[in-house]
Amino acid sequence: MIIQTSNLTKIYRTEEIETTALNNVNFKVEEGEFVSIMGPSGCGKSTLLNVVGLIDTIDNGEYSFLGKEVSKFNERQRANVRKGNIGFIFQSFNLIDELTVYENVELPLLYLKTPAAERKEKVNAALERMEIMHRRNHFPQQLSGGQQQRVAVARAVVANPKVILADEPTGNLDSKNGDEVMSILTQLNEGGTTIIMVTHSPTYAEYGNRVVHLFDGKIVTENLNGKFHV
């Protein structure tokens, strides 16, 4: 089991209001799975992804990642777990405008203190894999949306993480580029990478071997091989 949560609860508070984003969520992901998460806006999809990715903390419950209880980890400990284990792909790409394509993809390896020669080899391999090598010296704003997402995927996979978390990775793309990104994710999964993807698209959700439906911070159904389990 690569990911397991028990009674996961996340509450956002302001002076006027308290919002329960996740309500006693029990969620498991086996190594090598491709899990799609669906639900209406505000149901807790991105919050669950951020918690699983150790970006956000929880208020109650337990979270085990790679067999280790991590829910009480501080930010430094969470960052150490993220490095090399988790890759992120976002709807808005989240590339750094001041860095070239090559430099954006190289970033995770710099954080891991990967030696220069090995960095070059891995970055070039990721750019070739995403068919974006010819843009290596360009800046993000010089690229199309589809090309930017290819760079974002290259950055996510360059360190060969165990898990890729994709938050609406096709949301800002037309159907052709969206299909290409889903094809890339499928190939990564077939190569052994565990993928958890948030999506509003029923069509793209079906690329996963399991579809989890959230509503009001709770898992309400799971669709596994065409069968629903409540």
PDB file of C-alpha atoms in Angstrom, residues 52-202:
ATOM      1  CA  VAL A  52      -1.874  13.304  -0.079  1.00  0.00           C
ATOM      2  CA  GLY A  53       0.949  15.359  -1.617  1.00  0.00           C
ATOM      3  CA  LEU A  54       2.001  16.598   1.833  1.00  0.00           C
ATOM      4  CA  ILE A  55       1.428  20.203   0.821  1.00  0.00           C
ATOM      5  CA  ASP A  56      -1.433  20.650   3.283  1.00  0.00           C
ATOM      6  CA  THR A  57      -1.841  19.370   6.847  1.00  0.00           C
ATOM      7  CA  ILE A  58      -4.892  17.701   8.406  1.00  0.00           C
ATOM      8  CA  ASP A  59      -6.937  18.415  11.527  1.00  0.00           C
ATOM      9  CA  ASN A  60      -7.737  14.827  12.434  1.00  0.00           C
ATOM     10  CA  GLY A  61      -7.128  11.284  11.276  1.00  0.00           C
ATOM     11  CA  GLU A  62      -4.089   9.397  10.043  1.00  0.00           C
ATOM     12  CA  TYR A  63      -2.125   9.333   6.809  1.00  0.00           C
ATOM     13  CA  SER A  64       0.396   6.652   5.890  1.00  0.00           C
ATOM     14  CA  PHE A  65       2.716   7.157   2.903  1.00  0.00           C
ATOM     15  CA  LEU A  66       4.984   4.292   1.857  1.00  0.00           C
ATOM     16  CA  GLY A  67       4.162   2.559   5.131  1.00  0.00           C
ATOM     17  CA  LYS A  68       5.134   5.534   7.312  1.00  0.00           C
ATOM     18  CA  GLU A  69       2.691   7.617   9.370  1.00  0.00           C
ATOM     19  CA  VAL A  70       3.261  11.186   8.138  1.00  0.00           C
ATOM     20  CA  SER A  71       0.223  13.156   9.319  1.00  0.00           C
ATOM     21  CA  LYS A  72       2.097  14.793  12.210  1.00  0.00           C
ATOM     22  CA  PHE A  73       5.203  15.678  10.202  1.00  0.00           C
ATOM     23  CA  ASN A  74       6.347  19.306  10.202  1.00  0.00           C
ATOM     24  CA  GLU A  75       6.969  21.197   6.943  1.00  0.00           C
ATOM     25  CA  ARG A  76      10.630  20.218   6.721  1.00  0.00           C
ATOM     26  CA  GLN A  77       9.826  16.540   7.228  1.00  0.00           C
ATOM     27  CA  ARG A  78       7.007  16.704   4.680  1.00  0.00           C
ATOM     28  CA  ALA A  79       9.323  18.379   2.154  1.00  0.00           C
ATOM     29  CA  ASN A  80      11.887  15.616   2.630  1.00  0.00           C
ATOM     30  CA  VAL A  81       9.242  12.972   1.916  1.00  0.00           C
ATOM     31  CA  ARG A  82       7.978  14.850  -1.161  1.00  0.00           C
ATOM     32  CA  LYS A  83      11.437  15.148  -2.718  1.00  0.00           C
ATOM     33  CA  GLY A  84      12.018  12.296  -5.121  1.00  0.00           C
ATOM     34  CA  ASN A  85       8.763  10.530  -4.161  1.00  0.00           C
ATOM     35  CA  ILE A  86       5.991  12.821  -5.439  1.00  0.00           C
ATOM     36  CA  GLY A  87       5.653  14.714  -8.698  1.00  0.00           C
ATOM     37  CA  PHE A  88       2.985  17.387  -9.238  1.00  0.00           C
ATOM     38  CA  ILE A  89       1.144  18.446 -12.405  1.00  0.00           C
ATOM     39  CA  PHE A  90      -1.174  21.452 -12.159  1.00  0.00           C
ATOM     40  CA  GLN A  91      -3.937  22.874 -14.349  1.00  0.00           C
ATOM     41  CA  SER A  92      -2.129  26.230 -14.543  1.00  0.00           C
ATOM     42  CA  PHE A  93       1.239  24.526 -15.316  1.00  0.00           C
ATOM     43  CA  ASN A  94       3.029  26.485 -12.515  1.00  0.00           C
ATOM     44  CA  LEU A  95       6.166  26.960 -14.556  1.00  0.00           C
ATOM     45  CA  ILE A  96       8.632  29.704 -13.582  1.00  0.00           C
ATOM     46  CA  ASP A  97       8.551  32.370 -16.285  1.00  0.00           C
ATOM     47  CA  GLU A  98      12.130  33.541 -15.673  1.00  0.00           C
ATOM     48  CA  LEU A  99      13.564  30.062 -16.246  1.00  0.00           C
ATOM     49  CA  THR A 100      13.980  28.255 -19.549  1.00  0.00           C
ATOM     50  CA  VAL A 101      12.253  24.978 -20.298  1.00  0.00           C
ATOM     51  CA  TYR A 102      15.466  23.137 -19.412  1.00  0.00           C
ATOM     52  CA  GLU A 103      15.862  25.024 -16.119  1.00  0.00           C
ATOM     53  CA  ASN A 104      12.227  24.429 -15.121  1.00  0.00           C
ATOM     54  CA  VAL A 105      12.608  20.688 -15.622  1.00  0.00           C
ATOM     55  CA  GLU A 106      15.955  20.678 -13.820  1.00  0.00           C
ATOM     56  CA  LEU A 107      14.563  22.229 -10.610  1.00  0.00           C
ATOM     57  CA  PRO A 108      13.523  19.007  -8.769  1.00  0.00           C
ATOM     58  CA  LEU A 109      16.999  17.568  -9.335  1.00  0.00           C
ATOM     59  CA  LEU A 110      18.622  20.684  -7.888  1.00  0.00           C
ATOM     60  CA  TYR A 111      16.526  20.229  -4.742  1.00  0.00           C
ATOM     61  CA  LEU A 112      17.721  16.619  -4.592  1.00  0.00           C
ATOM     62  CA  LYS A 113      21.349  17.778  -5.021  1.00  0.00           C
ATOM     63  CA  THR A 114      21.756  15.514  -8.036  1.00  0.00           C
ATOM     64  CA  PRO A 115      25.264  15.791  -9.564  1.00  0.00           C
ATOM     65  CA  ALA A 116      25.499  18.027 -12.648  1.00  0.00           C
ATOM     66  CA  ALA A 117      26.290  15.283 -15.181  1.00  0.00           C
ATOM     67  CA  GLU A 118      23.423  13.127 -13.934  1.00  0.00           C
ATOM     68  CA  ARG A 119      21.082  16.157 -13.960  1.00  0.00           C
ATOM     69  CA  LYS A 120      21.881  16.845 -17.591  1.00  0.00           C
ATOM     70  CA  GLU A 121      21.261  13.234 -18.563  1.00  0.00           C
ATOM     71  CA  LYS A 122      17.927  13.037 -16.718  1.00  0.00           C
ATOM     72  CA  VAL A 123      16.634  16.409 -17.935  1.00  0.00           C
ATOM     73  CA  ASN A 124      17.481  15.618 -21.535  1.00  0.00           C
ATOM     74  CA  ALA A 125      15.808  12.206 -21.215  1.00  0.00           C
ATOM     75  CA  ALA A 126      12.636  13.789 -19.779  1.00  0.00           C
ATOM     76  CA  LEU A 127      12.535  16.435 -22.517  1.00  0.00           C
ATOM     77  CA  GLU A 128      12.983  13.780 -25.203  1.00  0.00           C
ATOM     78  CA  ARG A 129      10.273  11.642 -23.617  1.00  0.00           C
ATOM     79  CA  MET A 130       7.833  14.559 -23.682  1.00  0.00           C
ATOM     80  CA  GLU A 131       8.916  15.525 -27.231  1.00  0.00           C
ATOM     81  CA  ILE A 132       9.799  19.058 -26.135  1.00  0.00           C
ATOM     82  CA  MET A 133      13.611  18.963 -26.495  1.00  0.00           C
ATOM     83  CA  HIS A 134      13.489  21.396 -29.428  1.00  0.00           C
ATOM     84  CA  ARG A 135      12.116  24.019 -27.006  1.00  0.00           C
ATOM     85  CA  ARG A 136      14.698  23.470 -24.264  1.00  0.00           C
ATOM     86  CA  ASN A 137      16.065  27.048 -24.433  1.00  0.00           C
ATOM     87  CA  HIS A 138      12.691  28.764 -24.746  1.00  0.00           C
ATOM     88  CA  PHE A 139      10.810  30.424 -21.883  1.00  0.00           C
ATOM     89  CA  PRO A 140       7.301  29.294 -20.836  1.00  0.00           C
ATOM     90  CA  GLN A 141       5.583  32.348 -22.341  1.00  0.00           C
ATOM     91  CA  GLN A 142       7.019  31.423 -25.738  1.00  0.00           C
ATOM     92  CA  LEU A 143       5.184  28.087 -25.690  1.00  0.00           C
ATOM     93  CA  SER A 144       1.637  27.001 -26.427  1.00  0.00           C
ATOM     94  CA  GLY A 145      -0.534  25.663 -23.619  1.00  0.00           C
ATOM     95  CA  GLY A 146       0.030  22.091 -24.751  1.00  0.00           C
ATOM     96  CA  GLN A 147       3.792  22.611 -24.841  1.00  0.00           C
ATOM     97  CA  GLN A 148       3.773  24.183 -21.370  1.00  0.00           C
ATOM     98  CA  GLN A 149       1.918  21.186 -19.981  1.00  0.00           C
ATOM     99  CA  ARG A 150       4.462  18.854 -21.594  1.00  0.00           C
ATOM    100  CA  VAL A 151       7.189  20.791 -19.778  1.00  0.00           C
ATOM    101  CA  ALA A 152       5.213  20.508 -16.540  1.00  0.00           C
ATOM    102  CA  VAL A 153       4.915  16.746 -17.016  1.00  0.00           C
ATOM    103  CA  ALA A 154       8.646  16.503 -17.767  1.00  0.00           C
ATOM    104  CA  ARG A 155       9.366  18.369 -14.522  1.00  0.00           C
ATOM    105  CA  ALA A 156       7.044  16.036 -12.623  1.00  0.00           C
ATOM    106  CA  VAL A 157       8.713  12.858 -13.902  1.00  0.00           C
ATOM    107  CA  VAL A 158      12.380  13.902 -14.127  1.00  0.00           C
ATOM    108  CA  ALA A 159      13.232  12.532 -10.671  1.00  0.00           C
ATOM    109  CA  ASN A 160      11.319   9.296 -11.371  1.00  0.00           C
ATOM    110  CA  PRO A 161       8.861   9.767  -8.466  1.00  0.00           C
ATOM    111  CA  LYS A 162       6.787   6.911  -7.084  1.00  0.00           C
ATOM    112  CA  VAL A 163       3.576   8.969  -7.303  1.00  0.00           C
ATOM    113  CA  ILE A 164       2.344  11.658  -9.679  1.00  0.00           C
ATOM    114  CA  LEU A 165      -0.472  13.908  -8.463  1.00  0.00           C
ATOM    115  CA  ALA A 166      -2.282  15.649 -11.310  1.00  0.00           C
ATOM    116  CA  ASP A 167      -4.798  18.408 -10.499  1.00  0.00           C
ATOM    117  CA  GLU A 168      -6.985  19.035 -13.584  1.00  0.00           C
ATOM    118  CA  PRO A 169      -3.991  18.491 -15.907  1.00  0.00           C
ATOM    119  CA  THR A 170      -6.154  18.971 -19.014  1.00  0.00           C
ATOM    120  CA  GLY A 171      -8.265  21.850 -17.676  1.00  0.00           C
ATOM    121  CA  ASN A 172      -6.559  24.601 -19.687  1.00  0.00           C
ATOM    122  CA  LEU A 173      -6.050  22.553 -22.842  1.00  0.00           C
ATOM    123  CA  ASP A 174      -8.075  21.920 -25.978  1.00  0.00           C
ATOM    124  CA  SER A 175      -9.222  18.366 -26.646  1.00  0.00           C
ATOM    125  CA  LYS A 176      -6.251  17.448 -28.843  1.00  0.00           C
ATOM    126  CA  ASN A 177      -3.664  18.532 -26.283  1.00  0.00           C
ATOM    127  CA  GLY A 178      -5.788  17.100 -23.480  1.00  0.00           C
ATOM    128  CA  ASP A 179      -5.833  13.718 -25.205  1.00  0.00           C
ATOM    129  CA  GLU A 180      -2.052  13.881 -25.611  1.00  0.00           C
ATOM    130  CA  VAL A 181      -1.514  14.594 -21.909  1.00  0.00           C
ATOM    131  CA  MET A 182      -3.797  11.692 -20.975  1.00  0.00           C
ATOM    132  CA  SER A 183      -1.860   9.435 -23.331  1.00  0.00           C
ATOM    133  CA  ILE A 184       1.378  10.479 -21.604  1.00  0.00           C
ATOM    134  CA  LEU A 185      -0.087   9.788 -18.157  1.00  0.00           C
ATOM    135  CA  THR A 186      -1.287   6.374 -19.327  1.00  0.00           C
ATOM    136  CA  GLN A 187       2.184   5.513 -20.605  1.00  0.00           C
ATOM    137  CA  LEU A 188       3.740   6.604 -17.296  1.00  0.00           C
ATOM    138  CA  ASN A 189       1.268   4.454 -15.396  1.00  0.00           C
ATOM    139  CA  GLU A 190       1.946   1.468 -17.647  1.00  0.00           C
ATOM    140  CA  GLY A 191       5.613   1.988 -16.801  1.00  0.00           C
ATOM    141  CA  GLY A 192       4.830   1.533 -13.105  1.00  0.00           C
ATOM    142  CA  THR A 193       4.191   5.087 -11.852  1.00  0.00           C
ATOM    143  CA  THR A 194       1.253   5.494  -9.481  1.00  0.00           C
ATOM    144  CA  ILE A 195      -1.047   8.306 -10.625  1.00  0.00           C
ATOM    145  CA  ILE A 196      -3.797  10.156  -8.772  1.00  0.00           C
ATOM    146  CA  MET A 197      -5.680  12.633 -10.936  1.00  0.00           C
ATOM    147  CA  VAL A 198      -8.403  15.156 -10.147  1.00  0.00           C
ATOM    148  CA  THR A 199     -10.642  15.826 -13.136  1.00  0.00           C
ATOM    149  CA  HIS A 200     -14.061  17.199 -14.070  1.00  0.00           C
ATOM    150  CA  SER A 201     -14.081  15.160 -17.272  1.00  0.00           C
ATOM    151  CA  PRO A 202     -15.921  11.808 -17.153  1.00  0.00           C
TER     152      PRO A 202
END
